[in-house]
Short mmCIF file of C-alpha atoms in Angstrom, two decimals:
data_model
loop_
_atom_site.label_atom_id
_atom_site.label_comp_id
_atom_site.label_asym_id
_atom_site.label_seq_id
_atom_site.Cartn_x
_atom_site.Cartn_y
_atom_site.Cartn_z
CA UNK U 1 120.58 125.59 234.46
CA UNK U 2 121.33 123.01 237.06
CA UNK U 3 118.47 120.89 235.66
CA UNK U 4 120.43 120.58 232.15
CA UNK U 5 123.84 119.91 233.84
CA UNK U 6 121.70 117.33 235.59
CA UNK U 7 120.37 115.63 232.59
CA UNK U 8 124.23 115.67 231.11
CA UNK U 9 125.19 114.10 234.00
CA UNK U 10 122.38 111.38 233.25
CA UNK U 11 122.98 110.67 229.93
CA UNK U 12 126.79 110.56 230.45
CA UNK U 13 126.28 107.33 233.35
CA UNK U 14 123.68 105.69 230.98
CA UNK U 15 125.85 105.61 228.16
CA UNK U 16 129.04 105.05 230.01
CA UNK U 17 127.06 102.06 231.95
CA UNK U 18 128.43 103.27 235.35
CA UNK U 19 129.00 106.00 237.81
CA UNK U 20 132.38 106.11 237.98
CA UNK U 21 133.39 105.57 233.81
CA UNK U 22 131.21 108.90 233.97
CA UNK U 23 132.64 110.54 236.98
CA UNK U 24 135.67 109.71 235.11
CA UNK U 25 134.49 111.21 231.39
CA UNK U 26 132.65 114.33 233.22
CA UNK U 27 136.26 115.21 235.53
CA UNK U 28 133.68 114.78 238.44
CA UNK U 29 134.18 112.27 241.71
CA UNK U 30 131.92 109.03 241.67
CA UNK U 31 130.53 110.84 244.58
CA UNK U 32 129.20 113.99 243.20
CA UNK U 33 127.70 111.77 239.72
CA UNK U 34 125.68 110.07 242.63
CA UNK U 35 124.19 113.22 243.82
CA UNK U 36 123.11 114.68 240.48
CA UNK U 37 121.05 111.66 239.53
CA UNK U 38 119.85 111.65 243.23
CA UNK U 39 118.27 115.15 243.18
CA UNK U 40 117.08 114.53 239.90
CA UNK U 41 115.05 111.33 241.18
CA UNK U 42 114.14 112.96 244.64
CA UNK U 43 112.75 116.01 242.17
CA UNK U 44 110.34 114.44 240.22
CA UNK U 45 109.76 111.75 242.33
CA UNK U 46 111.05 108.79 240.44
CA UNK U 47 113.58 106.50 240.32
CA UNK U 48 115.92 106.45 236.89
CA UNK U 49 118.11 103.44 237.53
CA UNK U 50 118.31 100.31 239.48
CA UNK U 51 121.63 100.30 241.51
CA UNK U 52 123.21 97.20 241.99
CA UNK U 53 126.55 96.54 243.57
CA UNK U 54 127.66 95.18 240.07
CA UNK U 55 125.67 96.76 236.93
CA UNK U 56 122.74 100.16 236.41
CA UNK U 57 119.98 99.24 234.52
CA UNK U 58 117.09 101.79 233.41
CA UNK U 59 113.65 102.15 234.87
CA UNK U 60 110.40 102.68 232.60
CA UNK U 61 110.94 106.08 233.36
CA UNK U 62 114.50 106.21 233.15
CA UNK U 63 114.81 105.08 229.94
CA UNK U 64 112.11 107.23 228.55
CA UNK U 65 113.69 110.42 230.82
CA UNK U 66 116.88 109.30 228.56
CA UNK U 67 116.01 109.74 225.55
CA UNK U 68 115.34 113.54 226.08
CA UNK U 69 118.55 113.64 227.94
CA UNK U 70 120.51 112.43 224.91
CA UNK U 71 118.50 114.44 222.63
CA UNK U 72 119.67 117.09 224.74
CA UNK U 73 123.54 116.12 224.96
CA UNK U 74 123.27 115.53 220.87
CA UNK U 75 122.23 118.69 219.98
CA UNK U 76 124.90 120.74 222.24
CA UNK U 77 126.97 118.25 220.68
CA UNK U 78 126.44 119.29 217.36
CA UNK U 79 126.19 123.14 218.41
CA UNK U 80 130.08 123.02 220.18
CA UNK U 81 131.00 120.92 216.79
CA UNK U 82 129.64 124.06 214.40
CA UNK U 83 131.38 126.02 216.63
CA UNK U 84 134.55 124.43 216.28
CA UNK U 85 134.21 124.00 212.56
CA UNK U 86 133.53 127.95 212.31
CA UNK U 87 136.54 128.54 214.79
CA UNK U 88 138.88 126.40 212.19
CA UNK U 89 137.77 126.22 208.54
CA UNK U 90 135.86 128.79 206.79
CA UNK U 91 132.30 127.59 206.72
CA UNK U 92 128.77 129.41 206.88
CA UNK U 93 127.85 132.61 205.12
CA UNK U 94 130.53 135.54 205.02
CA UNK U 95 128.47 138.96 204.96
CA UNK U 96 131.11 141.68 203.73
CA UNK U 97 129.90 145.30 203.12
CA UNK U 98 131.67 147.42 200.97
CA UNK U 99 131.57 150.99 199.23
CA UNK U 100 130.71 150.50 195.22
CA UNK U 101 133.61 151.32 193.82
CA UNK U 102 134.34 147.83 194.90
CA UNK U 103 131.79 146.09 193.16
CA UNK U 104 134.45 144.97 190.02
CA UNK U 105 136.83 142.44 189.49
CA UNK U 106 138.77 143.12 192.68
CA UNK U 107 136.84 141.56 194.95
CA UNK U 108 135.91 138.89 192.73
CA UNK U 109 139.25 138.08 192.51
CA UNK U 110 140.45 138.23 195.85
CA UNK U 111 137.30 136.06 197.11
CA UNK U 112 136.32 133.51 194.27
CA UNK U 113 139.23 131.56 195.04
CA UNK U 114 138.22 131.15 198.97
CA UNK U 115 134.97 130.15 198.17
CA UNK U 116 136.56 127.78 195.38
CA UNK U 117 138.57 126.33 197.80
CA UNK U 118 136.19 125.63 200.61
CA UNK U 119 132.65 124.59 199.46
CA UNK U 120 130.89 125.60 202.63
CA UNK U 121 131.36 129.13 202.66
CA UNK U 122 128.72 131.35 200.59
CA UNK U 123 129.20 134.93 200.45
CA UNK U 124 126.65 137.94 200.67
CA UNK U 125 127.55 141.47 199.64
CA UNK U 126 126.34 144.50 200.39
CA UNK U 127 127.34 147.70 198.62
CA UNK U 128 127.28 150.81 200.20
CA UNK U 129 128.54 153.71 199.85
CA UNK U 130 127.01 155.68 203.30
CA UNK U 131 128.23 153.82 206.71
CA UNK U 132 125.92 151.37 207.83
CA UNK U 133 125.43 149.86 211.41
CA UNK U 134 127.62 146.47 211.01
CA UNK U 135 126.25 145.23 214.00
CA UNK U 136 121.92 145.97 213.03
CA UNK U 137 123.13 144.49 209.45
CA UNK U 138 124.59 141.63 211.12
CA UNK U 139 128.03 142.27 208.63
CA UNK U 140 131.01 140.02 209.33
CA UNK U 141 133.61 142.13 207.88
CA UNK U 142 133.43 145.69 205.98
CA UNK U 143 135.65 147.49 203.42
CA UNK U 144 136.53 151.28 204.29
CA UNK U 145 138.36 153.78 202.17
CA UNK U 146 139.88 157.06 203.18
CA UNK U 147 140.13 158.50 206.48
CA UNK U 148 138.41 156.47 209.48
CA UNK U 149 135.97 158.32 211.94
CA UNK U 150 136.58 157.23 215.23
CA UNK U 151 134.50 154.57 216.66
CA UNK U 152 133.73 151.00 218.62
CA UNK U 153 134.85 149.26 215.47
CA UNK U 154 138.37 147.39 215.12
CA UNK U 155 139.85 148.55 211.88
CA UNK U 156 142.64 146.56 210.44
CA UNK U 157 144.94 148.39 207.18
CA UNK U 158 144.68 146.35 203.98
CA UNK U 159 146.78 148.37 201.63
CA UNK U 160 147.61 152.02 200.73
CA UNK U 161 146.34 153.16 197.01
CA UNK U 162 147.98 155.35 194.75
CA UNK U 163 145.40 158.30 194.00
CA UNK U 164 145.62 159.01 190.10
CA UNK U 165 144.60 162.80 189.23
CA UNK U 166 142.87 161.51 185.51
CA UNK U 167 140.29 163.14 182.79
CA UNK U 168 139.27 161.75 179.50
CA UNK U 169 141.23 162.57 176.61
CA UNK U 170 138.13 164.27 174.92
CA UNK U 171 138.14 166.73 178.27
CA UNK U 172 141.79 167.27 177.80
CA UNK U 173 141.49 168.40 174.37
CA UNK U 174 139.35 171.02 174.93
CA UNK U 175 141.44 172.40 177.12
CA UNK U 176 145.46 174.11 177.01
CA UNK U 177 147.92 171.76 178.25
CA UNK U 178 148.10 171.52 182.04
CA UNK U 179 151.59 171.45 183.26
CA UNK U 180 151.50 172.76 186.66
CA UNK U 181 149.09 172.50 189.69
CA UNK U 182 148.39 176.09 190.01
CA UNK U 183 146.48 175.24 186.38
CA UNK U 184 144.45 172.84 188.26
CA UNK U 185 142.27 175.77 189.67
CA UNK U 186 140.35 176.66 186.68
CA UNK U 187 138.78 173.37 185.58
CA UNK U 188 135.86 171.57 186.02
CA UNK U 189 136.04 168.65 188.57
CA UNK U 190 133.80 165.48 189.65
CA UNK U 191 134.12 164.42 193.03
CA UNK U 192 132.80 162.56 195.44
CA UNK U 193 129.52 163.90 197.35
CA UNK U 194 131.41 163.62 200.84
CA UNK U 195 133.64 166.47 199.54
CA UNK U 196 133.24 170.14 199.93
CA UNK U 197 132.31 172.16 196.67
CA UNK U 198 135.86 173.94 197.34
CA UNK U 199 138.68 171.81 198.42
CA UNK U 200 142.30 172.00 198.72
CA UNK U 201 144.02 169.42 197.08
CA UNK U 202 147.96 168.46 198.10
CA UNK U 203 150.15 167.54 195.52
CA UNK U 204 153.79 166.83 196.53
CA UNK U 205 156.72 166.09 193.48
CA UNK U 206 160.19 164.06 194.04
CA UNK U 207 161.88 167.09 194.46
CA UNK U 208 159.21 167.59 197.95
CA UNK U 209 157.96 170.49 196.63
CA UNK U 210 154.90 171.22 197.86
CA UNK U 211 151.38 172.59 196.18
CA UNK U 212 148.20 173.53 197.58
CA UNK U 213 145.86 174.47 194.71
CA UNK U 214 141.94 175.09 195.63
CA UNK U 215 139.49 173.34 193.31
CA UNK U 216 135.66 173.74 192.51
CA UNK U 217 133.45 170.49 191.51
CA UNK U 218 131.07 170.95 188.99
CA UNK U 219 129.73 167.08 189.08
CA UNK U 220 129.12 165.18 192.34
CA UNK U 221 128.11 162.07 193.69
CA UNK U 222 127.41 159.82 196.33
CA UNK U 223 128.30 157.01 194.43
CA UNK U 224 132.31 156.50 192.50
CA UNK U 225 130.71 154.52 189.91
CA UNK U 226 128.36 157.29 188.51
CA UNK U 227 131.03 159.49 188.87
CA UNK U 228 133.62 158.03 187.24
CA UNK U 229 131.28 157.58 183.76
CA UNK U 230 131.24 161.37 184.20
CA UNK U 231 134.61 161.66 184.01
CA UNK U 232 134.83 158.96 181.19
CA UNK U 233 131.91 161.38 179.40
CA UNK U 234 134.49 164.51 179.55
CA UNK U 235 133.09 166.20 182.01
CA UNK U 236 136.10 167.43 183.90
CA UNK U 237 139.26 166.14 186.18
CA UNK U 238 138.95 163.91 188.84
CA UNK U 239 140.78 161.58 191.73
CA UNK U 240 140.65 158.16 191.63
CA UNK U 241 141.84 155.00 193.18
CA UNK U 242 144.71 153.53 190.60
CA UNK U 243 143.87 150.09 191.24
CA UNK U 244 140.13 151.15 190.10
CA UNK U 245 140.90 152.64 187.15
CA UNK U 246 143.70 150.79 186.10
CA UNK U 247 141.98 148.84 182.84
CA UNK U 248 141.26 152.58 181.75
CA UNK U 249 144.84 154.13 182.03
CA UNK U 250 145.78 151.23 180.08
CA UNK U 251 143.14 151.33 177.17
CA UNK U 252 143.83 155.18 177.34
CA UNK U 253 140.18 155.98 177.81
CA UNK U 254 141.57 158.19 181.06
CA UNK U 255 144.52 159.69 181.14
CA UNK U 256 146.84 160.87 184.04
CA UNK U 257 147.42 164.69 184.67
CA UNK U 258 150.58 165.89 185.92
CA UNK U 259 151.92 162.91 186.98
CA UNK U 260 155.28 163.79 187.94
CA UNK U 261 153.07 164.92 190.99
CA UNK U 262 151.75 162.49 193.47
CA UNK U 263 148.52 162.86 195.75
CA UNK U 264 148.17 162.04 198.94
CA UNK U 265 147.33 157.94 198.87
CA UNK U 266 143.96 156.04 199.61
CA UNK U 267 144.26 153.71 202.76
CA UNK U 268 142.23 150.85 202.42
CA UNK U 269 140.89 149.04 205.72
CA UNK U 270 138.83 145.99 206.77
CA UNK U 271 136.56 146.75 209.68
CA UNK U 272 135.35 144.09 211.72
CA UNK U 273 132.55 144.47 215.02
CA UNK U 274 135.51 143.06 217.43
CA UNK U 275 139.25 141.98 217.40
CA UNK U 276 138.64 138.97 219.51
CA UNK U 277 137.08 135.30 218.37
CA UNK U 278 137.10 136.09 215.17
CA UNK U 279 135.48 132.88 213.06
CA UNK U 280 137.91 131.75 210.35
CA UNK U 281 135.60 132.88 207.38
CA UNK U 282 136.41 136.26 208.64
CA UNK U 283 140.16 135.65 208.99
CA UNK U 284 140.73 133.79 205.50
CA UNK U 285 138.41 136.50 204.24
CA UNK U 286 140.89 139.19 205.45
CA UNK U 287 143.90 137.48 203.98
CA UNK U 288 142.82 137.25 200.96
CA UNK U 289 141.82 140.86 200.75
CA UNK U 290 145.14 141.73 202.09
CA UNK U 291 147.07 139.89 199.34
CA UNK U 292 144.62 140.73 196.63
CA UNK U 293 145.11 144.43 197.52
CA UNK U 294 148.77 144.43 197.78
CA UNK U 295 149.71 143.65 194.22
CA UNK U 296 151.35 145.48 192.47
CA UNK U 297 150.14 146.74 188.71
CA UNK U 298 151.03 143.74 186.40
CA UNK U 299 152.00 141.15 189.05
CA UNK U 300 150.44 137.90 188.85
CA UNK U 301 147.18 136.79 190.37
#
């Protein structure tokens, strides 16, 4: 490494046109610039510069030792200047992961504006709904929902989701009106593939009362997507993220059960690999997300 801070040194006095402007551009003494380009001539066995007591001027193999040198001091240059760009405006390509209940409008409309608004940012997406390895996958920032396991990665809250209990109306028809939880017990259900066949749901009305009724799926899946068009199909009750399903509550092609009772809600996080030096990408990516996530049904984009 002390050859490169060597040929920095070099490059610095040629295009400064003395030893001491560079001494002074470097925060080095006059004496210590001498040195470098001293070794550097006593290790290769030529000289670099003629020294006279009023002006340097290149050798033959000074000036074409210089031109690598600059080269050199160019390119690190240009790397500490992407750096800085990446540090303060969101530039490069943005690699989010996310689970694929997330691949809908959401996102697009939490991210299309960024992207809008700064031309050198591209975005990749990756939609998954198993944990991947952020770091192996090279991900900048991931979306989580639910409960986080513990781990190495820094997980920052976006926003806390209502959890709708829902079925299609054509389910609901078939069925006796449901008008307490304890009801909930002998239905069908879709869930998730993450949950148990039997699980205890908590349901909790203003009054705080407090129900624990035990349900059975019939239809699983590993992915919220294929489930859902279950539930759409009639196939039985199910949770789901409000935000998700909202366009359907409103065009009535789901419909809330028991809603006088509220489920425990969905956190939504943002996981990154680190806290520290994050790029800003990553930070005006998280913002976005954050205020995206936080509105409230009907509020304006």
């Amino acid at each position: 490494m002390d050859i490169l801070r060597r040929m920095a040194v070099f490059a610095t006095v040629v295009e400064q046109g003395s030893m001491v402007a560079a001494a002074r551009t470097l925060g080095m003494t006059p004496s210590a610039v001498s040195q470098h380009i001293s070794k550097l001539e006593s290790e290769h066995g030529v000289s670099l510069l003629h020294r006279t007591t009023r002006s340097l001027t290149l050798t033959e193999a000074g000036s074409l030792f210089y031109q690598g040198c600059a080269d050199m001091l160019a390119a690190a240059r240009l790397a500490e200047q992407r750096l800085n760009e990446m540090r303060d405006a969101p530039v490069g390509e943005l690699r989010l992961s996310a689970p694929t209940g997330f691949a809908g409008p959401m996102l697009t409309e939490a991210l299309a504006p960024l992207l809008a608004a700064h031309p050198r940012l591209s975005l990749k997406l990756f939609f998954h709904d198993e944990m991947i390895d952020l770091v192996q996958h090279r991900i900048d920032l991931a979306l989580r929902a639910g409960e986080l396991k513990d781990s190495s990665l820094v997980a920052r809250h976006l926003a806390d989701w209502e959890s709708v209990l829902c079925a299609a109306p054509s389910y609901l028809a078939r069925h006796p009106a449901i008008t307490t939880p304890a009801q909930l017990e002998q239905h069908q259900w879709v869930m998730l593939d993450h949950e148990r066949s039997q699980t205890w749901l908590t349901m909790e009305n203003a009054a705080g009362e407090v129900e624990r009724p035990m349900v059975e799926r019939r239809v699983s899946s590993n992915n919220i997507l294929a489930a859902r068009q279950f539930v759409l199909a009639g196939m039985g009750l199910s949770i789901q993220p409000e935000p998700e399903v909202r366009q359907e509550l409103a065009d009535g092609s789901l419909l809330r059960v028991l809603p006088q009772w509220r489920l425990p809600a969905l956190g939504i996080f943002v996981v990154t690999p680190r806290r520290d030096a994050q790029p800003a990408k990553v930070r005006y990516a998280i913002e976005a997300l954050r205020q995206r996530m936080q509105q409230k049904p009907g509020s304006a984009a």
